[in-house]
PDB file of C-alpha atoms in Angstrom:
ATOM      1  CA  MET A   7     175.324  88.080 156.624  1.00  0.00           C
ATOM      2  CA  ALA A   8     178.674  89.835 156.120  1.00  0.00           C
ATOM      3  CA  SER A   9     178.874  93.319 157.512  1.00  0.00           C
ATOM      4  CA  ASP A  10     178.920  96.228 155.062  1.00  0.00           C
ATOM      5  CA  PRO A  11     182.254  98.101 155.344  1.00  0.00           C
ATOM      6  CA  ASP A  12     180.400 101.333 154.580  1.00  0.00           C
ATOM      7  CA  VAL A  13     178.100 100.973 157.604  1.00  0.00           C
ATOM      8  CA  PRO A  14     179.592 101.829 161.000  1.00  0.00           C
ATOM      9  CA  ASP A  15     179.602  99.130 163.685  1.00  0.00           C
ATOM     10  CA  ALA A  16     178.008 101.569 166.121  1.00  0.00           C
ATOM     11  CA  PHE A  17     176.097 104.793 166.018  1.00  0.00           C
ATOM     12  CA  ASP A  18     175.501 107.673 168.414  1.00  0.00           C
ATOM     13  CA  VAL A  19     171.838 108.597 168.269  1.00  0.00           C
ATOM     14  CA  TYR A  20     170.866 112.161 169.105  1.00  0.00           C
ATOM     15  CA  THR A  21     167.503 113.835 169.626  1.00  0.00           C
ATOM     16  CA  VAL A  22     167.238 116.782 167.247  1.00  0.00           C
ATOM     17  CA  VAL A  23     164.545 119.447 167.156  1.00  0.00           C
ATOM     18  CA  VAL A  24     164.210 121.628 164.060  1.00  0.00           C
ATOM     19  CA  LEU A  25     162.294 124.838 164.550  1.00  0.00           C
ATOM     20  CA  ARG A  26     160.301 126.224 161.663  1.00  0.00           C
ATOM     21  CA  ARG A  27     157.906 129.099 161.003  1.00  0.00           C
ATOM     22  CA  PRO A  28     154.457 127.597 160.268  1.00  0.00           C
ATOM     23  CA  PRO A  29     152.539 129.009 157.300  1.00  0.00           C
ATOM     24  CA  ASP A  30     149.725 130.100 159.622  1.00  0.00           C
ATOM     25  CA  ALA A  31     151.949 131.900 162.169  1.00  0.00           C
ATOM     26  CA  PRO A  32     150.033 134.795 163.702  1.00  0.00           C
ATOM     27  CA  GLY A  33     151.077 138.348 162.964  1.00  0.00           C
ATOM     28  CA  ILE A  34     152.626 140.214 165.846  1.00  0.00           C
ATOM     29  CA  THR A  35     153.687 143.811 166.487  1.00  0.00           C
ATOM     30  CA  ASP A  36     157.363 144.672 166.547  1.00  0.00           C
ATOM     31  CA  ASP A  37     157.304 145.350 170.301  1.00  0.00           C
ATOM     32  CA  ALA A  38     155.533 142.083 171.018  1.00  0.00           C
ATOM     33  CA  LEU A  39     157.973 140.238 168.746  1.00  0.00           C
ATOM     34  CA  ILE A  40     160.969 141.698 170.643  1.00  0.00           C
ATOM     35  CA  ASP A  41     159.409 140.523 173.925  1.00  0.00           C
ATOM     36  CA  LEU A  42     158.563 137.075 172.544  1.00  0.00           C
ATOM     37  CA  GLN A  43     162.071 136.609 171.155  1.00  0.00           C
ATOM     38  CA  ALA A  44     163.583 137.544 174.530  1.00  0.00           C
ATOM     39  CA  ARG A  45     161.367 134.992 176.269  1.00  0.00           C
ATOM     40  CA  HIS A  46     162.219 132.354 173.621  1.00  0.00           C
ATOM     41  CA  LEU A  47     165.938 132.910 174.130  1.00  0.00           C
ATOM     42  CA  ALA A  48     165.624 132.920 177.928  1.00  0.00           C
ATOM     43  CA  TYR A  49     163.694 129.641 177.824  1.00  0.00           C
ATOM     44  CA  ARG A  50     166.337 128.007 175.610  1.00  0.00           C
ATOM     45  CA  ALA A  51     169.099 129.346 177.874  1.00  0.00           C
ATOM     46  CA  ASP A  52     167.372 127.832 180.902  1.00  0.00           C
ATOM     47  CA  LEU A  53     167.168 124.447 179.136  1.00  0.00           C
ATOM     48  CA  ARG A  54     170.915 124.700 178.457  1.00  0.00           C
ATOM     49  CA  ARG A  55     171.647 125.548 182.099  1.00  0.00           C
ATOM     50  CA  ARG A  56     169.585 122.527 183.170  1.00  0.00           C
ATOM     51  CA  GLY A  57     171.665 120.335 180.847  1.00  0.00           C
ATOM     52  CA  VAL A  58     168.783 119.050 178.759  1.00  0.00           C
ATOM     53  CA  LEU A  59     169.534 121.234 175.702  1.00  0.00           C
ATOM     54  CA  VAL A  60     173.110 120.597 174.570  1.00  0.00           C
ATOM     55  CA  VAL A  61     173.510 122.938 171.644  1.00  0.00           C
ATOM     56  CA  ASN A  62     171.184 125.134 169.608  1.00  0.00           C
ATOM     57  CA  GLY A  63     171.145 128.060 167.256  1.00  0.00           C
ATOM     58  CA  PRO A  64     169.485 129.741 164.292  1.00  0.00           C
ATOM     59  CA  PHE A  65     169.939 128.904 160.640  1.00  0.00           C
ATOM     60  CA  ASP A  66     171.211 131.562 158.241  1.00  0.00           C
ATOM     61  CA  LEU A  67     171.406 130.440 154.640  1.00  0.00           C
ATOM     62  CA  ARG A  68     168.695 127.846 154.016  1.00  0.00           C
ATOM     63  CA  SER A  69     166.855 126.371 151.043  1.00  0.00           C
ATOM     64  CA  ASP A  70     163.517 126.704 152.847  1.00  0.00           C
ATOM     65  CA  PRO A  71     162.963 130.054 154.600  1.00  0.00           C
ATOM     66  CA  SER A  72     160.541 128.479 157.079  1.00  0.00           C
ATOM     67  CA  TYR A  73     163.414 126.691 158.824  1.00  0.00           C
ATOM     68  CA  ARG A  74     164.497 128.848 161.777  1.00  0.00           C
ATOM     69  CA  GLY A  75     166.939 126.859 163.922  1.00  0.00           C
ATOM     70  CA  MET A  76     168.019 123.537 165.359  1.00  0.00           C
ATOM     71  CA  SER A  77     168.675 122.067 168.785  1.00  0.00           C
ATOM     72  CA  ILE A  78     170.259 118.844 170.043  1.00  0.00           C
ATOM     73  CA  PHE A  79     168.728 117.596 173.284  1.00  0.00           C
ATOM     74  CA  ALA A  80     170.126 115.207 175.902  1.00  0.00           C
ATOM     75  CA  CYS A  81     166.779 113.459 176.405  1.00  0.00           C
ATOM     76  CA  SER A  82     164.247 111.270 174.635  1.00  0.00           C
ATOM     77  CA  PRO A  83     162.316 112.516 171.608  1.00  0.00           C
ATOM     78  CA  ASP A  84     159.116 112.562 173.705  1.00  0.00           C
ATOM     79  CA  GLU A  85     160.734 114.738 176.358  1.00  0.00           C
ATOM     80  CA  ALA A  86     162.235 117.043 173.708  1.00  0.00           C
ATOM     81  CA  ALA A  87     158.732 117.481 172.240  1.00  0.00           C
ATOM     82  CA  ARG A  88     157.293 118.246 175.669  1.00  0.00           C
ATOM     83  CA  LEU A  89     160.026 120.792 176.354  1.00  0.00           C
ATOM     84  CA  SER A  90     159.580 122.337 172.880  1.00  0.00           C
ATOM     85  CA  ASP A  91     155.851 122.751 173.577  1.00  0.00           C
ATOM     86  CA  GLY A  92     156.904 124.950 176.536  1.00  0.00           C
ATOM     87  CA  ASP A  93     158.891 127.351 174.362  1.00  0.00           C
ATOM     88  CA  PRO A  94     157.093 130.709 174.378  1.00  0.00           C
ATOM     89  CA  SER A  95     157.439 131.085 170.604  1.00  0.00           C
ATOM     90  CA  VAL A  96     155.929 127.635 170.023  1.00  0.00           C
ATOM     91  CA  ALA A  97     153.116 128.329 172.508  1.00  0.00           C
ATOM     92  CA  ALA A  98     152.389 131.627 170.690  1.00  0.00           C
ATOM     93  CA  GLY A  99     152.200 129.829 167.338  1.00  0.00           C
ATOM     94  CA  ARG A 100     155.195 131.724 165.876  1.00  0.00           C
ATOM     95  CA  LEU A 101     157.290 128.533 165.709  1.00  0.00           C
ATOM     96  CA  ALA A 102     156.520 124.878 165.150  1.00  0.00           C
ATOM     97  CA  TYR A 103     158.980 122.007 165.409  1.00  0.00           C
ATOM     98  CA  ASP A 104     159.910 118.603 164.151  1.00  0.00           C
ATOM     99  CA  VAL A 105     161.595 116.012 166.394  1.00  0.00           C
ATOM    100  CA  LEU A 106     164.009 113.552 164.853  1.00  0.00           C
ATOM    101  CA  GLU A 107     166.464 110.864 165.935  1.00  0.00           C
ATOM    102  CA  TRP A 108     169.757 111.489 164.158  1.00  0.00           C
ATOM    103  CA  TRP A 109     172.138 108.558 163.746  1.00  0.00           C
ATOM    104  CA  VAL A 110     175.821 109.336 163.154  1.00  0.00           C
ATOM    105  CA  ALA A 111     178.917 107.129 163.241  1.00  0.00           C
ATOM    106  CA  ALA A 112     179.929 106.546 166.858  1.00  0.00           C
ATOM    107  CA  GLY A 113     182.449 109.098 168.045  1.00  0.00           C
ATOM    108  CA  SER A 114     181.780 111.520 165.172  1.00  0.00           C
ATOM    109  CA  LEU A 115     180.600 114.388 167.372  1.00  0.00           C
ATOM    110  CA  ALA A 116     181.709 115.801 170.682  1.00  0.00           C
ATOM    111  CA  PHE A 117     179.930 118.269 172.955  1.00  0.00           C
ATOM    112  CA  PRO A 118     182.644 119.618 175.262  1.00  0.00           C
ATOM    113  CA  LEU A 119     180.237 121.990 177.073  1.00  0.00           C
ATOM    114  CA  ALA A 120     177.748 119.210 177.941  1.00  0.00           C
ATOM    115  CA  ALA A 121     177.664 118.240 181.598  1.00  0.00           C
ATOM    116  CA  GLY A 122     176.755 114.609 180.893  1.00  0.00           C
ATOM    117  CA  GLN A 123     176.287 112.021 178.216  1.00  0.00           C
ATOM    118  CA  VAL A 124     174.593 113.151 175.035  1.00  0.00           C
ATOM    119  CA  GLY A 125     172.838 110.556 172.890  1.00  0.00           C
ATOM    120  CA  ASP A 126     172.722 106.776 173.011  1.00  0.00           C
ATOM    121  CA  ARG A 127     175.185 104.315 171.514  1.00  0.00           C
ATOM    122  CA  ARG A 128     173.405 101.824 169.253  1.00  0.00           C
ATOM    123  CA  SER A 129     174.102  99.231 166.601  1.00  0.00           C
ATOM    124  CA  MET A 130     172.293  99.096 163.279  1.00  0.00           C
ATOM    125  CA  PRO A 131     169.331  96.727 163.720  1.00  0.00           C
ATOM    126  CA  ASP A 132     169.401  93.561 161.603  1.00  0.00           C
ATOM    127  CA  ASP A 133     166.548  93.538 159.108  1.00  0.00           C
TER     128      ASP A 133
END
């Protein structure tokens, strides 16, 4: 089979976690929310310092207001889910998450602040 010129020869595959507000998120007082947000940010900062979270941040303009933010992890999807379960805002039920593998053309993205390799280099599987 001839290769498709529109399909890259190789891909970099990243583990992405999208945070969202679940419809059944519990109500919380303003003071408790300030404390929870501080613990959420500290947890994410610790993951960055450990090198497992490469980049993350909140969404601003979005078509669905339940979407809150996104992270790219330097680990497997299973490990990213385990680490996301440990986020204080997830544990409190204020946030939920989706884990995805994101395939982009090899060399499309760079993470200059990452201490090590981010993502896996793969080829498109033959079907």
